[in-house]
PDB file of C-alpha atoms in Angstrom:
ATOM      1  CA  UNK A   1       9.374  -0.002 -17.635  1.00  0.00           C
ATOM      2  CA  UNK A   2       7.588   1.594 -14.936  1.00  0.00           C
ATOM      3  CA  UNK A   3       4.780   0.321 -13.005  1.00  0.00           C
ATOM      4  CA  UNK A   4       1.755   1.870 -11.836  1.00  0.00           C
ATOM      5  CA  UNK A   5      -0.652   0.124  -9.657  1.00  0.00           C
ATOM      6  CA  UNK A   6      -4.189   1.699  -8.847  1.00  0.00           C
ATOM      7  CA  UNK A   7      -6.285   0.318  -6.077  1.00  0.00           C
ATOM      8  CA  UNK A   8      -9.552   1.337  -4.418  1.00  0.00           C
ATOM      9  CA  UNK A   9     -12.625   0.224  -3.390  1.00  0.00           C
ATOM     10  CA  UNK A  10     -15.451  -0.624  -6.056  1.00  0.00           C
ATOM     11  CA  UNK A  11     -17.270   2.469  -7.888  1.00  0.00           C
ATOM     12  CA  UNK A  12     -14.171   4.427  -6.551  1.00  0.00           C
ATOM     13  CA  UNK A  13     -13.378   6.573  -9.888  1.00  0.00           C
ATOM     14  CA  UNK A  14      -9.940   4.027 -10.405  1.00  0.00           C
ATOM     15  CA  UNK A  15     -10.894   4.047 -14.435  1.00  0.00           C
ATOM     16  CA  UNK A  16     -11.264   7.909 -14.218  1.00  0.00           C
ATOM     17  CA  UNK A  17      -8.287   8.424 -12.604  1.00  0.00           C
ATOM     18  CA  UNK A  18      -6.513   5.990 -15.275  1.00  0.00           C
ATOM     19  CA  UNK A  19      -7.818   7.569 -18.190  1.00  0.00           C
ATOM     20  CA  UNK A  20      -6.743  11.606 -16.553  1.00  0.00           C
ATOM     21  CA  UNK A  21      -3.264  10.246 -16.576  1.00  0.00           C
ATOM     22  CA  UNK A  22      -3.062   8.760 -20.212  1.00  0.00           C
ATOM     23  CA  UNK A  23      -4.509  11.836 -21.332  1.00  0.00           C
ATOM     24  CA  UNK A  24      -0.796  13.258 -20.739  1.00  0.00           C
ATOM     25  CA  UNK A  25       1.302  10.627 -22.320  1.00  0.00           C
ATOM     26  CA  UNK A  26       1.645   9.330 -25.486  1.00  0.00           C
ATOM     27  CA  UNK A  27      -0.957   6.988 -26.548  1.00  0.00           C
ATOM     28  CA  UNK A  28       1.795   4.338 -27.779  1.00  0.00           C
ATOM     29  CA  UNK A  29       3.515   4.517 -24.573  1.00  0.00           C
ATOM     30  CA  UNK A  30       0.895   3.525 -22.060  1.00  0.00           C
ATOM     31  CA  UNK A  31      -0.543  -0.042 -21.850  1.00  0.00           C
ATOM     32  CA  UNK A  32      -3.400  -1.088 -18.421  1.00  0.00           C
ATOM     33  CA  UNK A  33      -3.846  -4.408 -17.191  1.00  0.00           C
ATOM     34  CA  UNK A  34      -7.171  -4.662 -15.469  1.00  0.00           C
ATOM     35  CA  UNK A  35      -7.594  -6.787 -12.316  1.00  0.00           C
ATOM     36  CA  UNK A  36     -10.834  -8.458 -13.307  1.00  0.00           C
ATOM     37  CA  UNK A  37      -8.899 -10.061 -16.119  1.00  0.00           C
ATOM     38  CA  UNK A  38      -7.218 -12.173 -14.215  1.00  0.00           C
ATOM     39  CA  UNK A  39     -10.028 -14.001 -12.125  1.00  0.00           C
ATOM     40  CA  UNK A  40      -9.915 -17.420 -11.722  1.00  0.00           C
ATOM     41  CA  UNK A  41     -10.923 -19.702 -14.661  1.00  0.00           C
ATOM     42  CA  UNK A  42     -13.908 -21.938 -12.848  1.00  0.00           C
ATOM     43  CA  UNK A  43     -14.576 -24.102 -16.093  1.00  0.00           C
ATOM     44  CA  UNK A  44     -15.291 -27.168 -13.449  1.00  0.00           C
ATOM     45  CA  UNK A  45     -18.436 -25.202 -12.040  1.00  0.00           C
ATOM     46  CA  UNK A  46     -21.980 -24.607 -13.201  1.00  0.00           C
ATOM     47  CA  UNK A  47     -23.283 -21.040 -13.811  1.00  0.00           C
ATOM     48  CA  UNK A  48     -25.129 -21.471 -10.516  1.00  0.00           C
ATOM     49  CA  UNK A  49     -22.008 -22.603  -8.625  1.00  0.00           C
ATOM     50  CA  UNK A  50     -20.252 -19.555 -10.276  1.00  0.00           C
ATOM     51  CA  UNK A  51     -22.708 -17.063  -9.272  1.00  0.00           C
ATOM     52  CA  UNK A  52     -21.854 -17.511  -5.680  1.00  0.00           C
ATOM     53  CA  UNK A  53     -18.415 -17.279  -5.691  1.00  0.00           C
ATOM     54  CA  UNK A  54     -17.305 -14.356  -3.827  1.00  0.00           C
ATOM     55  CA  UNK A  55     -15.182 -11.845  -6.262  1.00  0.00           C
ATOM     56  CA  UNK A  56     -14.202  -9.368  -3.880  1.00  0.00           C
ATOM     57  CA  UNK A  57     -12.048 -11.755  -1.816  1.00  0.00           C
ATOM     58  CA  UNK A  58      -8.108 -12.037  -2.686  1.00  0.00           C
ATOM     59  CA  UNK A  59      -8.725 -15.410  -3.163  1.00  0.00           C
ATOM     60  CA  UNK A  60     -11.298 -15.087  -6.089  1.00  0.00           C
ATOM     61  CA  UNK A  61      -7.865 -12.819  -7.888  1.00  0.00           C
ATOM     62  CA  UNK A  62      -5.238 -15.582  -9.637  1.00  0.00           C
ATOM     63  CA  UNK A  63      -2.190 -13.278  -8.735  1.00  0.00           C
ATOM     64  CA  UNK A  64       0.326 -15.827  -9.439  1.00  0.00           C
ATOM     65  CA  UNK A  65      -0.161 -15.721 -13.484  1.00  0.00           C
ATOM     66  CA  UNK A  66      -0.179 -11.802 -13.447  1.00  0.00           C
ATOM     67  CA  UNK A  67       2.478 -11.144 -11.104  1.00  0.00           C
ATOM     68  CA  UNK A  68       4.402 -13.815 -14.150  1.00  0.00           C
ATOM     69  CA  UNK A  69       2.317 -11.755 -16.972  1.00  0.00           C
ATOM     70  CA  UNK A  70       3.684  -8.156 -15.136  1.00  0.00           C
ATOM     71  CA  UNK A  71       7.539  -9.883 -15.306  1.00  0.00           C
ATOM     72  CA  UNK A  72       7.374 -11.091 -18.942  1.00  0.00           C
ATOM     73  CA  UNK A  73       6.117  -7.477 -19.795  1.00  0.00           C
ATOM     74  CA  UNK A  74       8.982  -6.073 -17.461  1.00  0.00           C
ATOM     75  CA  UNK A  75      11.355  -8.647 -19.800  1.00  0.00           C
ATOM     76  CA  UNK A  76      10.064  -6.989 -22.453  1.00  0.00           C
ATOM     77  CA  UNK A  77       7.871  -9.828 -23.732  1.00  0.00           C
ATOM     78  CA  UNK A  78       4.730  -9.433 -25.033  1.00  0.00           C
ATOM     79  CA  UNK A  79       1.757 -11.650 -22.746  1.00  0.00           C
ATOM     80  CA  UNK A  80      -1.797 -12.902 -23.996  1.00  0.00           C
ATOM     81  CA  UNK A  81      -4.037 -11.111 -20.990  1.00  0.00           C
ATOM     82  CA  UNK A  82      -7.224 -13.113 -20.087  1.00  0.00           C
ATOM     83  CA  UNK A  83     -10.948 -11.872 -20.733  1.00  0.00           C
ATOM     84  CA  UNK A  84     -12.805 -12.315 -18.533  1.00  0.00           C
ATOM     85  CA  UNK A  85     -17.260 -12.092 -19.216  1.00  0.00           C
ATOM     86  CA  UNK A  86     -19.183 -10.998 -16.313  1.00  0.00           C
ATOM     87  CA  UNK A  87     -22.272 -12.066 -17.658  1.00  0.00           C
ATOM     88  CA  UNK A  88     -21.253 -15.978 -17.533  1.00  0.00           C
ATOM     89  CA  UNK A  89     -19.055 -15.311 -14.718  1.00  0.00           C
ATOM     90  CA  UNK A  90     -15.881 -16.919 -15.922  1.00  0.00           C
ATOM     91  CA  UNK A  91     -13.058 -16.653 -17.759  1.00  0.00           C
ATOM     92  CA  UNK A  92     -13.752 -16.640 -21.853  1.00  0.00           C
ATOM     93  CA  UNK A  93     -11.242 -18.604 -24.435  1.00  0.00           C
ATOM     94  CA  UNK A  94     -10.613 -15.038 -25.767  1.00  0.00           C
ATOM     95  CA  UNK A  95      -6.946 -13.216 -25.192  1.00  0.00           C
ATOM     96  CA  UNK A  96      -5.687  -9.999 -25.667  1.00  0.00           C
ATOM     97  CA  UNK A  97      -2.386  -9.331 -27.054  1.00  0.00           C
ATOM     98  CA  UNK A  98      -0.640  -6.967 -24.796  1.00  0.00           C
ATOM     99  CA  UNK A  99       2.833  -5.632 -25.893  1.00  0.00           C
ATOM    100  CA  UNK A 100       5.625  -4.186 -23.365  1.00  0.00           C
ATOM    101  CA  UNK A 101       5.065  -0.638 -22.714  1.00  0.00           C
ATOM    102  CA  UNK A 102       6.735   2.502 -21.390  1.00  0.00           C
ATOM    103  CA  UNK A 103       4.473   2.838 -18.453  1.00  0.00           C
ATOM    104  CA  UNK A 104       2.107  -0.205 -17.644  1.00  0.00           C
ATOM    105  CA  UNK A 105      -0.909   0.736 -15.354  1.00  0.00           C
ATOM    106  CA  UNK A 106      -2.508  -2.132 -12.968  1.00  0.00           C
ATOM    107  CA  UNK A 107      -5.902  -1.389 -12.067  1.00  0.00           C
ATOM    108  CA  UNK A 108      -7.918  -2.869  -9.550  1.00  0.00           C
ATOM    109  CA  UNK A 109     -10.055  -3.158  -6.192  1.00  0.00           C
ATOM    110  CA  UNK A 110      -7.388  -5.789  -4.574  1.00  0.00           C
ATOM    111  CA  UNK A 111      -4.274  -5.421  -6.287  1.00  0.00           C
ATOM    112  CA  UNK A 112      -2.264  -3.999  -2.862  1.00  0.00           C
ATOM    113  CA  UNK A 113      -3.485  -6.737  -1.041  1.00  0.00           C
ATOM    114  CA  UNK A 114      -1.086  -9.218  -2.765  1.00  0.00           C
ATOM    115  CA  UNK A 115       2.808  -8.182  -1.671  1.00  0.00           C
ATOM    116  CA  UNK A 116       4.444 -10.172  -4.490  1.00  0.00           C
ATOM    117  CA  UNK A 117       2.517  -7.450  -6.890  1.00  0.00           C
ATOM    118  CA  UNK A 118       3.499  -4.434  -4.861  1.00  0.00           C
ATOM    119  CA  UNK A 119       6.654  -5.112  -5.096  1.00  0.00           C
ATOM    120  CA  UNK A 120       6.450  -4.912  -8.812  1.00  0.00           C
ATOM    121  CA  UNK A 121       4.766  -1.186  -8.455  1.00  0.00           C
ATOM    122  CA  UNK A 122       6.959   2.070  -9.095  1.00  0.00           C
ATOM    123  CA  UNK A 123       4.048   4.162  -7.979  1.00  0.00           C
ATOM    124  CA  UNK A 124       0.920   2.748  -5.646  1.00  0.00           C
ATOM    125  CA  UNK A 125      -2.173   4.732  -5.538  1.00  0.00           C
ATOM    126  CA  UNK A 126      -4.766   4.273  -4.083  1.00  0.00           C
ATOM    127  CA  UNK A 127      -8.203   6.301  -4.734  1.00  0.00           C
ATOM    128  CA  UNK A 128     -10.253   7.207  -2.043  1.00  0.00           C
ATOM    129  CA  UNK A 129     -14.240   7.443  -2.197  1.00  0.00           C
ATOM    130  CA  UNK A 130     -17.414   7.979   0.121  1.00  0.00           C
ATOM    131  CA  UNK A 131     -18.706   4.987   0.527  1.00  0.00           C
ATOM    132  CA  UNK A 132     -22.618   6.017  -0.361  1.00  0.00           C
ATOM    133  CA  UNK A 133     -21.021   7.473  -3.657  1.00  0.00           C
ATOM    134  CA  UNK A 134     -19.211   4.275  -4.450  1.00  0.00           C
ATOM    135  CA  UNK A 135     -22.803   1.881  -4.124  1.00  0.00           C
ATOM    136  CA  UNK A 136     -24.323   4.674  -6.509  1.00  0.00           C
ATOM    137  CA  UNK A 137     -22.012   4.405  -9.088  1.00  0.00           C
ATOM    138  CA  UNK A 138     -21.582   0.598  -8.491  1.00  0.00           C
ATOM    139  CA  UNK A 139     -25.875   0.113  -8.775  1.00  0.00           C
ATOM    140  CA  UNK A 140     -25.427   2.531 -12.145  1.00  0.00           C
ATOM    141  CA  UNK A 141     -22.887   0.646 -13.686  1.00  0.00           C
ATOM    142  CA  UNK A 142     -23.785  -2.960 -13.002  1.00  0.00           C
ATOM    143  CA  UNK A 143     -27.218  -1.886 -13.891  1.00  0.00           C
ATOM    144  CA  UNK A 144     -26.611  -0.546 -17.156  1.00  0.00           C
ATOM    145  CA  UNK A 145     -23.290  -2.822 -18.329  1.00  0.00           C
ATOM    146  CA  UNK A 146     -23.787  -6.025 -16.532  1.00  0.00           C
ATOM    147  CA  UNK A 147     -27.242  -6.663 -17.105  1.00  0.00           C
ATOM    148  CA  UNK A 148     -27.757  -6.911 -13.298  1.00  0.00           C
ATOM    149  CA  UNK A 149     -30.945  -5.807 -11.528  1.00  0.00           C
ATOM    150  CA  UNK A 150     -31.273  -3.477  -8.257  1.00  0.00           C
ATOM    151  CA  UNK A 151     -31.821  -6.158  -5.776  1.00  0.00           C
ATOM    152  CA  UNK A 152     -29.187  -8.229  -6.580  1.00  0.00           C
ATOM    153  CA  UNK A 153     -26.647  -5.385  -6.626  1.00  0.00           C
ATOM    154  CA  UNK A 154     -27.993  -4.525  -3.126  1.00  0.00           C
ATOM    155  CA  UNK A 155     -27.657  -8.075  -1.610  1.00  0.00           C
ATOM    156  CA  UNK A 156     -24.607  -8.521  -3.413  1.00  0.00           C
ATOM    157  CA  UNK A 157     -22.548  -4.608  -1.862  1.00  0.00           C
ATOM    158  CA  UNK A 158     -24.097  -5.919   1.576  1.00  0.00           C
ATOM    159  CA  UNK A 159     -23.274  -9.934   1.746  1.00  0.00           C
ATOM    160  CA  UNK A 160     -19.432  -9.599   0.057  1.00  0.00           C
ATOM    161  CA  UNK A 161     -18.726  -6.134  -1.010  1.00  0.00           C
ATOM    162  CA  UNK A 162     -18.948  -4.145   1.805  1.00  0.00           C
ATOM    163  CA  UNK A 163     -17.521  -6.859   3.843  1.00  0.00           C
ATOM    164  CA  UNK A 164     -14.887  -7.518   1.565  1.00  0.00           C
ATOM    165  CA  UNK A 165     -13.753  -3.477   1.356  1.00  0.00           C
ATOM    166  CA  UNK A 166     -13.436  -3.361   5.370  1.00  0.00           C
ATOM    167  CA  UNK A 167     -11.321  -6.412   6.015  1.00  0.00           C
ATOM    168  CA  UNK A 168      -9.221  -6.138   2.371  1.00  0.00           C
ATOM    169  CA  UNK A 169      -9.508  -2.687   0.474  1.00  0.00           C
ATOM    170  CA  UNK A 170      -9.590  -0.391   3.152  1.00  0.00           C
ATOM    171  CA  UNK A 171      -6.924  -1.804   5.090  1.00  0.00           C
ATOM    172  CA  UNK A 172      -4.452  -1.891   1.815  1.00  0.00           C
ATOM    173  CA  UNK A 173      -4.694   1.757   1.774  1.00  0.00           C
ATOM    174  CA  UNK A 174      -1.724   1.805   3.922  1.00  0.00           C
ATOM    175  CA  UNK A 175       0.742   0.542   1.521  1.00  0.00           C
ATOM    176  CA  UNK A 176      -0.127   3.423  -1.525  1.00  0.00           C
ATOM    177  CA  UNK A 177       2.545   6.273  -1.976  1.00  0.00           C
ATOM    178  CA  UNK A 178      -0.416   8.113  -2.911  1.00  0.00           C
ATOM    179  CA  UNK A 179      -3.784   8.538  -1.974  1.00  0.00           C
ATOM    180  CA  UNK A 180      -6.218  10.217  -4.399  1.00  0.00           C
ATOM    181  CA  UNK A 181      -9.601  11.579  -2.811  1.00  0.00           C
ATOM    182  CA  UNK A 182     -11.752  11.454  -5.731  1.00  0.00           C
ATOM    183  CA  UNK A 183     -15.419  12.745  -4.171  1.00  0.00           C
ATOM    184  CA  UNK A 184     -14.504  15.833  -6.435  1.00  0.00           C
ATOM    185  CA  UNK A 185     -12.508  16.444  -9.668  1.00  0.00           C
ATOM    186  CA  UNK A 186      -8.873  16.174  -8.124  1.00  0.00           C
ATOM    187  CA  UNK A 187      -6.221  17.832 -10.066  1.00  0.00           C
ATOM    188  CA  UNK A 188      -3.832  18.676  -8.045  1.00  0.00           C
ATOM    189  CA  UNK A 189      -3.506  14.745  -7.148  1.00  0.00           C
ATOM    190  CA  UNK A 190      -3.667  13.903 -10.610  1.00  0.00           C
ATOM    191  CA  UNK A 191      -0.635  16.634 -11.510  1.00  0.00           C
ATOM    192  CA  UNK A 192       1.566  15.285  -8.844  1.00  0.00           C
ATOM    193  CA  UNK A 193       1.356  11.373 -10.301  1.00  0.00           C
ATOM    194  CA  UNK A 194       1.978  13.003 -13.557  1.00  0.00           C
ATOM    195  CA  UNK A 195       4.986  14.821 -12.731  1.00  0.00           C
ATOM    196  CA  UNK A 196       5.986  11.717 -10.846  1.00  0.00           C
ATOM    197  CA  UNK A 197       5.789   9.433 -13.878  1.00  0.00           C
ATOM    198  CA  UNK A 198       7.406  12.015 -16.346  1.00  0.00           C
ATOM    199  CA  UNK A 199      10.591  12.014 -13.742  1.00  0.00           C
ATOM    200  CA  UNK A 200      10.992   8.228 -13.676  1.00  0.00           C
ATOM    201  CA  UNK A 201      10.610   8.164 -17.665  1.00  0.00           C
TER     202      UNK A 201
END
């Protein structure tokens, strides 16, 4: 099984990245494991309590169960992924069924901060964004999916976000094999992880 992991700071294009490289390999073959799954269950705090925690610190991430979930799956065992709901801020009863796969892809904002999970990686990448375009795309999207209004995005990207991506993100940069600029369409970056997967299949 090989490993990708795909880090970058929030609003980066990571999910557009992730879905130009399964566009190349069979459908059956490819399985992702998202980050954000794997927050911490806070069942012991109120909504309020919940709402301040901050999510963009390593800390927030429980790395132990996926770097076990990414081991079963390397043991070819099949693991029931968390789901997490952003609108109640914690961790649901729900589960997904995920199955061993050819190539499993790990996506998310802090997943090169941890070394026990880049050890697991075949490939790290890391995708690289202006920062103004990333707080667009992150106002858009939390707007419109998470039920979120302006201000609160704002206070939120300058309290822990921003913060958080200059002492965590940005620094784990170092320890991709590749770095994908992704202020423009980039397929020459994209070709190059593809051609880097088909040789380790």
């Amino acid at each position: 099984m090989l490993i990708i992991g795909i880090a970058g700071g929030t609003g980066s294009g990571k999910t557009t990245v992730v879905h130009q490289i399964m566009k190349e390999l069979p459908e059956n073959e490819v399985g992702i494991i998202s980050q954000d799954a794997y927050y911490r269950a806070n069942n012991h705090l109120s909504y309020d309590e919940r709402a301040l925690i901050n999510y963009d610190h390593p800390r927030s991430i429980d790395f132990d169960l996926l770097v076990s979930h990414l081991k079963q799956l390397k043991a070819g065992e099949t693991i029931e992924q968390p789901v997490y709901s952003y609108v109640h801020h914690n961790r649901t009863n729900d589960v997904v069924l995920t199955h061993p796969r050819k190539v499993m892809i790990v996506e998310g904002i802090l997943i090169l901060t941890n070394p026990e999970i880049r050890d697991l990686f075949d490939i790290k990448i890391y995708v690289h964004a202006d920062s103004d375009e990333r707080l667009i795309r992150r106002l858009k999207r939390d707007i419109a999916e998470r039920g979120r209004d302006m201000e609160e995005v704002l206070n939120r990207y300058q309290n822990t976000l921003k913060p958080m991506h200059e002492q965590f993100i940005e620094p784990s940069k170092q320890f991709a094999d590749i770095i994908i600029p992704n202020d423009t369409y980039n397929t020459v970056a994209i070709d190059i992880v593809r051609t880097v997967i088909s040789d380790k299949l």
